[in-house]
Coordinates of N, CA and C in Angstrom, one line a residue:
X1 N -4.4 -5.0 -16.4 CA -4.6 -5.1 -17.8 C -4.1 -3.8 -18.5
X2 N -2.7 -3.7 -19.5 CA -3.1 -2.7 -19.8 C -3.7 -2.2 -21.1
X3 N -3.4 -0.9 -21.4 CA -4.4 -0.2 -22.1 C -3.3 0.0 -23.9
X4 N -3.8 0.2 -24.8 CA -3.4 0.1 -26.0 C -2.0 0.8 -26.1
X5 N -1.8 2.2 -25.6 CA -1.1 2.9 -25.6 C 0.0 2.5 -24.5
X6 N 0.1 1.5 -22.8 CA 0.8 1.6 -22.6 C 1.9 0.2 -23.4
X7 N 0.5 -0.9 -23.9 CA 1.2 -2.3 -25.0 C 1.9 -1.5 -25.9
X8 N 1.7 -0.4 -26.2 CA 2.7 -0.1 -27.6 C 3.8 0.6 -27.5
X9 N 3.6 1.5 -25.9 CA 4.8 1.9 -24.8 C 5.7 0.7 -24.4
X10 N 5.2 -0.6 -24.3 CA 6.0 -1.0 -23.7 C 6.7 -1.9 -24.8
X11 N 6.1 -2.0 -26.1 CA 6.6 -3.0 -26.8 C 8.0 -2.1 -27.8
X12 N 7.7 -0.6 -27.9 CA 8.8 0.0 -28.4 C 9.7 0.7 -27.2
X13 N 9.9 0.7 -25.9 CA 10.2 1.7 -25.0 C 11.1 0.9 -24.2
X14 N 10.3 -0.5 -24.1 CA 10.7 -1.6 -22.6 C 11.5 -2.4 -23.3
X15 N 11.9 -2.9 -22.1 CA 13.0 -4.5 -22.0 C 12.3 -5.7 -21.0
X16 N 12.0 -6.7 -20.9 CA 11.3 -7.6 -20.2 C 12.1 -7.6 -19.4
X17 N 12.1 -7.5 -17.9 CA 13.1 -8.1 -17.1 C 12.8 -9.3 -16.1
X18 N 11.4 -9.4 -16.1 CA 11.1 -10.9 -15.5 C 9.6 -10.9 -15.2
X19 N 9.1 -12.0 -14.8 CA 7.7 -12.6 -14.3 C 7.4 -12.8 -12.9
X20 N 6.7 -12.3 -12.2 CA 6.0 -12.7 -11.0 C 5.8 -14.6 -10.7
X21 N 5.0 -14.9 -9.6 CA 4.8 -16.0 -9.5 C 3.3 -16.4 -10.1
X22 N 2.3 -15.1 -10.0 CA 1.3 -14.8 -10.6 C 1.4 -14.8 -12.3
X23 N 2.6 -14.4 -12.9 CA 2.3 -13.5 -14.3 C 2.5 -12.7 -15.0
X24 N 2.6 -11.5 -13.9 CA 2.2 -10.0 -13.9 C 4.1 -10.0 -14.3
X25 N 3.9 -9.1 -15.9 CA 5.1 -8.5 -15.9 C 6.1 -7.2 -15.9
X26 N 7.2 -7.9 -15.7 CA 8.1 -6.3 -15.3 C 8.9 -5.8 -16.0
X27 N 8.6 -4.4 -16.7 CA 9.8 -3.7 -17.3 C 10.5 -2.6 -17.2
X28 N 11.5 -2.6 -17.6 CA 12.4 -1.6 -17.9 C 12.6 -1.0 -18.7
X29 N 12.9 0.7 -19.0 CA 13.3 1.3 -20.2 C 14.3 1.1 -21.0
X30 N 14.6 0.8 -22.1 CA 15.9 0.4 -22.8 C 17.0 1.6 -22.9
X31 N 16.3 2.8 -21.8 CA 17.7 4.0 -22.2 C 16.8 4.6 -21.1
X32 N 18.1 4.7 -19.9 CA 17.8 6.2 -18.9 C 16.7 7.7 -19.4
X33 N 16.0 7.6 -18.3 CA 15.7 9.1 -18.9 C 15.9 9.9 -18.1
X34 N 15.7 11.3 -18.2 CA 16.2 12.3 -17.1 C 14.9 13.1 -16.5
X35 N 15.5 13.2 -15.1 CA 14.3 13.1 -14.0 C 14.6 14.7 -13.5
X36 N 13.6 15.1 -12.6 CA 14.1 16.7 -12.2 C 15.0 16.5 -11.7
X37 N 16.1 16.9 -11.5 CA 17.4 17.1 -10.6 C 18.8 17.1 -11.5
X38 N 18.1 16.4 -12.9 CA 19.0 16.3 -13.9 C 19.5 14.5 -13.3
X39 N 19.2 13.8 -12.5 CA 19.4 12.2 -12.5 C 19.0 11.7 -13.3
X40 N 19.7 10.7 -14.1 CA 19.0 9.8 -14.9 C 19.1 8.2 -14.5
X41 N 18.1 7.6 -14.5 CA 17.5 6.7 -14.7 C 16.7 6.0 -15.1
X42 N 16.3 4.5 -15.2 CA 15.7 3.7 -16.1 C 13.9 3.8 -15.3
X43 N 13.3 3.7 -16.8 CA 11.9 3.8 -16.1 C 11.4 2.4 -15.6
X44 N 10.7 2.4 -15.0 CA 10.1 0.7 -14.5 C 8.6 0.7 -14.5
X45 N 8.1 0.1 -14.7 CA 6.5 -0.6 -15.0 C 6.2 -2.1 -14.9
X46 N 5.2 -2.4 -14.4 CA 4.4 -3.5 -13.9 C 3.2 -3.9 -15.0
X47 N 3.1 -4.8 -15.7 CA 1.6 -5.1 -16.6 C 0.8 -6.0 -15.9
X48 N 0.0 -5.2 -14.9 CA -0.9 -6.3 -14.4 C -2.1 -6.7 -15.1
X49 N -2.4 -8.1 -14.2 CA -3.7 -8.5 -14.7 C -4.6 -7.8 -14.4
X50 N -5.9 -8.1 -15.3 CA -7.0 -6.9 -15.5 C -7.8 -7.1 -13.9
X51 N -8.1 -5.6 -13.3 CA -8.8 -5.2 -12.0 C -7.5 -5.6 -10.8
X52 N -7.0 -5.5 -11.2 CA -5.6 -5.6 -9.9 C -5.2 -4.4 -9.5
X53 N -5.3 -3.5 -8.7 CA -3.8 -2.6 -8.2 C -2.4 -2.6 -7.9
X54 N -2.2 -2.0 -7.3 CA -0.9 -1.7 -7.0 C -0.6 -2.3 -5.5
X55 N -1.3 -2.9 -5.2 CA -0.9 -3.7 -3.9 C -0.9 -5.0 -4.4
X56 N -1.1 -5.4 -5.4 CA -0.6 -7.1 -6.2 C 0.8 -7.2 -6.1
X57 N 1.4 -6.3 -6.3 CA 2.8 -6.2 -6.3 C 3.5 -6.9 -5.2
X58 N 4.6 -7.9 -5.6 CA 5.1 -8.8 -4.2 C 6.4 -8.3 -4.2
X59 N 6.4 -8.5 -2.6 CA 7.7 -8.1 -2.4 C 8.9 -8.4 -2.6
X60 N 9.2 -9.4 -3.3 CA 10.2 -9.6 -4.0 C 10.7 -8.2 -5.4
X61 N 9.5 -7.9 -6.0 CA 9.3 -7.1 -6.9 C 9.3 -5.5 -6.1
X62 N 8.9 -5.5 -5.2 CA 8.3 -4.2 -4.9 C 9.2 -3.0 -4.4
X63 N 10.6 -3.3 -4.3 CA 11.7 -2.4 -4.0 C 12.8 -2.5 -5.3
X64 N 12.5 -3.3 -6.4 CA 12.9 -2.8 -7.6 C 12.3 -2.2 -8.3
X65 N 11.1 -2.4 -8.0 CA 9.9 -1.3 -9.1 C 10.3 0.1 -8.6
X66 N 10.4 0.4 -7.0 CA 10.2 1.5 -6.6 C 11.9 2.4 -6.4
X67 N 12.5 1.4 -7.2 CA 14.4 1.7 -7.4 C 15.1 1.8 -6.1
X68 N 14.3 0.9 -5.4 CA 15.0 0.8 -4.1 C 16.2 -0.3 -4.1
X69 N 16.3 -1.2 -4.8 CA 17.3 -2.4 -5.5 C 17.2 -2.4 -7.0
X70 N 18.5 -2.6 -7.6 CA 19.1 -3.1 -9.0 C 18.4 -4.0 -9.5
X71 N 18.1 -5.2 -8.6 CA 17.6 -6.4 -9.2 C 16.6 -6.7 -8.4
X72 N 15.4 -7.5 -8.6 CA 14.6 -7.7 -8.3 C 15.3 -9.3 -7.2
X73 N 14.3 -9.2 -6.1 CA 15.1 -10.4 -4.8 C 14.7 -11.2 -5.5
X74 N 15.7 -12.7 -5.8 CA 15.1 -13.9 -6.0 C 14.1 -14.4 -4.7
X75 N 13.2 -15.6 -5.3 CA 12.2 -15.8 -4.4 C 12.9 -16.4 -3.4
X76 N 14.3 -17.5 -3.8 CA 14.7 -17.8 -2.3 C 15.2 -17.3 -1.8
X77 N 15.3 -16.1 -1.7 CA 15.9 -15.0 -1.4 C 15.2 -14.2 0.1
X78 N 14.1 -14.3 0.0 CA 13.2 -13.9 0.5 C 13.2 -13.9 2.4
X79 N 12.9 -12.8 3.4 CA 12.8 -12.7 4.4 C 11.7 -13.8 5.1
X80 N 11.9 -14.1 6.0 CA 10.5 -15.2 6.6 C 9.6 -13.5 7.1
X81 N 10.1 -12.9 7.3 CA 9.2 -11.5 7.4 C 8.0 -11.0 5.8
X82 N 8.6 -11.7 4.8 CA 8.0 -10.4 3.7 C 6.7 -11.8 3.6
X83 N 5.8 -11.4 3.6 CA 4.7 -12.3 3.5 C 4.1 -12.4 1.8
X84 N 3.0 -13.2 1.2 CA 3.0 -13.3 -0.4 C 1.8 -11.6 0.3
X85 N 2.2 -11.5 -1.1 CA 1.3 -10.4 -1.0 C -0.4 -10.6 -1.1
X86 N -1.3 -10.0 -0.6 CA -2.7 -9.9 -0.7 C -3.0 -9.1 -1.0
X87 N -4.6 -9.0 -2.0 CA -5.1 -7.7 -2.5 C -5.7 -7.1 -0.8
X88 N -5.7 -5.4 -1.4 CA -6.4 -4.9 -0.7 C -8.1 -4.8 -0.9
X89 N -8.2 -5.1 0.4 CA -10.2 -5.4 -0.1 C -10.9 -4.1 0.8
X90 N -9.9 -3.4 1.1 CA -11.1 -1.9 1.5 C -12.1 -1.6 0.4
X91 N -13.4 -1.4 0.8 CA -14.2 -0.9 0.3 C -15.2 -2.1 -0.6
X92 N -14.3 -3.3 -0.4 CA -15.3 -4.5 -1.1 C -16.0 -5.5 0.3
X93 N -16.8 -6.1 -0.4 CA -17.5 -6.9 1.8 C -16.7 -7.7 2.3
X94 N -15.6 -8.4 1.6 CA -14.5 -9.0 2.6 C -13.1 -8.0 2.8
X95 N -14.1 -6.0 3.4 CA -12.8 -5.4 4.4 C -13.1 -6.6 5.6
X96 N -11.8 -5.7 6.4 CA -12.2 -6.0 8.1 C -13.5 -5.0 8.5
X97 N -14.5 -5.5 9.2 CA -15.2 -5.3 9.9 C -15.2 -5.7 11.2
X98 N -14.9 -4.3 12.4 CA -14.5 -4.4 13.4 C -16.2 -4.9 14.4
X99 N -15.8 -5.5 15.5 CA -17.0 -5.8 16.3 C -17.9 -4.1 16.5
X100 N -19.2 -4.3 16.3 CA -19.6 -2.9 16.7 C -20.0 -2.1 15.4
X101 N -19.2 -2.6 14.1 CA -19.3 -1.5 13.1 C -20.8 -1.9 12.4
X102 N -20.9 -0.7 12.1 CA -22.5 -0.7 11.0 C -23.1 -1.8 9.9
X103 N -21.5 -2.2 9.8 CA -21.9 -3.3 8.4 C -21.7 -4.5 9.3
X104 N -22.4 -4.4 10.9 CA -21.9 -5.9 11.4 C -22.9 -5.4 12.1
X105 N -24.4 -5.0 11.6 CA -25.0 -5.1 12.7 C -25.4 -4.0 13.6
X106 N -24.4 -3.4 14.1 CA -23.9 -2.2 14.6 C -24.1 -2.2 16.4
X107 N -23.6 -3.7 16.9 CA -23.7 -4.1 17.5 C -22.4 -4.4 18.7
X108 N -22.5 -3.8 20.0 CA -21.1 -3.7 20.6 C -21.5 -4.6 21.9
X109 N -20.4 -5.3 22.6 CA -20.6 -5.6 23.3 C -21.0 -4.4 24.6
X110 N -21.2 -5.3 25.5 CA -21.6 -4.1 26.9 C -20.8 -4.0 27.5
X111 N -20.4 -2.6 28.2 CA -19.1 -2.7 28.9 C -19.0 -3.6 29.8
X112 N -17.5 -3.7 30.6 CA -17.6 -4.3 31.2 C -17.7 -4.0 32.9
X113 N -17.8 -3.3 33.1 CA -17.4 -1.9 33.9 C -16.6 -1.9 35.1
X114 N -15.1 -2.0 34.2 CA -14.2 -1.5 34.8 C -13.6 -0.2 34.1
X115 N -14.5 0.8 33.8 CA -14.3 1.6 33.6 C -14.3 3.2 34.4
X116 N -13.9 4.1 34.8 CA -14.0 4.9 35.6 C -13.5 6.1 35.1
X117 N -14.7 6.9 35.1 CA -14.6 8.0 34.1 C -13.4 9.0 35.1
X118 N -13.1 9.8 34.2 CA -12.0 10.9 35.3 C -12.5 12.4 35.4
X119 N -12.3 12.7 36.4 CA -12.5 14.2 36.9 C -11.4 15.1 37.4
X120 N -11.3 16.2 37.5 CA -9.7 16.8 38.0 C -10.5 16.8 39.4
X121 N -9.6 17.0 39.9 CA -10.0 17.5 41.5 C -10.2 18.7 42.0
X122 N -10.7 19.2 42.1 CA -11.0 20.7 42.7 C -10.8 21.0 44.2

């Protein structure tokens, strides 16, 4: 969701260059700016929906945002590798919780004991 000042950034600054499958839109600056090194380039921005981060971002999108490609990949376009994207849930109760961890109890299984501690030899 954004905020007053980036809607008014983007409504005098940006160029629409397209929609997610979600929504979430993408723009562009309508004139290069110049970056340290003296390169110029177009600025790029994402308007997501409200409480989303920056891991909503799909892969299709996510190497033109970061000016890694000119154009954003069409969807058929797409690798059987690049998966849809999922929020990240660290820190909300559906993280992973590994067997053993505190928020599971804090319960491990018992060894199994094939374990054998090591010693140097003297």
């Amino acid at each position: 969701m954004a905020t007053l000042g980036t809607l008014l950034h983007t409504r005098l600054h940006g160029r629409l260059v397209g929609k997610d499958q979600d929504g979430r839109s993408y723009y562009e600056s309508r004139r290069p700016t110049r970056k340290g090194g003296g390169e110029q380039r177009y600025e790029r921005w994402v308007i997501y929906h409200k409480g989303e981060d920056g891991s909503a971002v799909p892969p299709e999108w996510w190497n033109w945002i970061h000016h890694v490609e000119d154009k954003p990949v069409p969807m058929e376009e797409r690798k059987p590798w690049q998966l849809p994207a999922q929020p990240n849930l660290t820190g909300t109760p559906g993280a992973y919780r590994p067997p053993g961890s505190a928020y599971r109890g804090g319960k491990r299984s018992p060894a199994t004991g094939d374990y054998e501690s090591w010693s140097p030899e003297e």
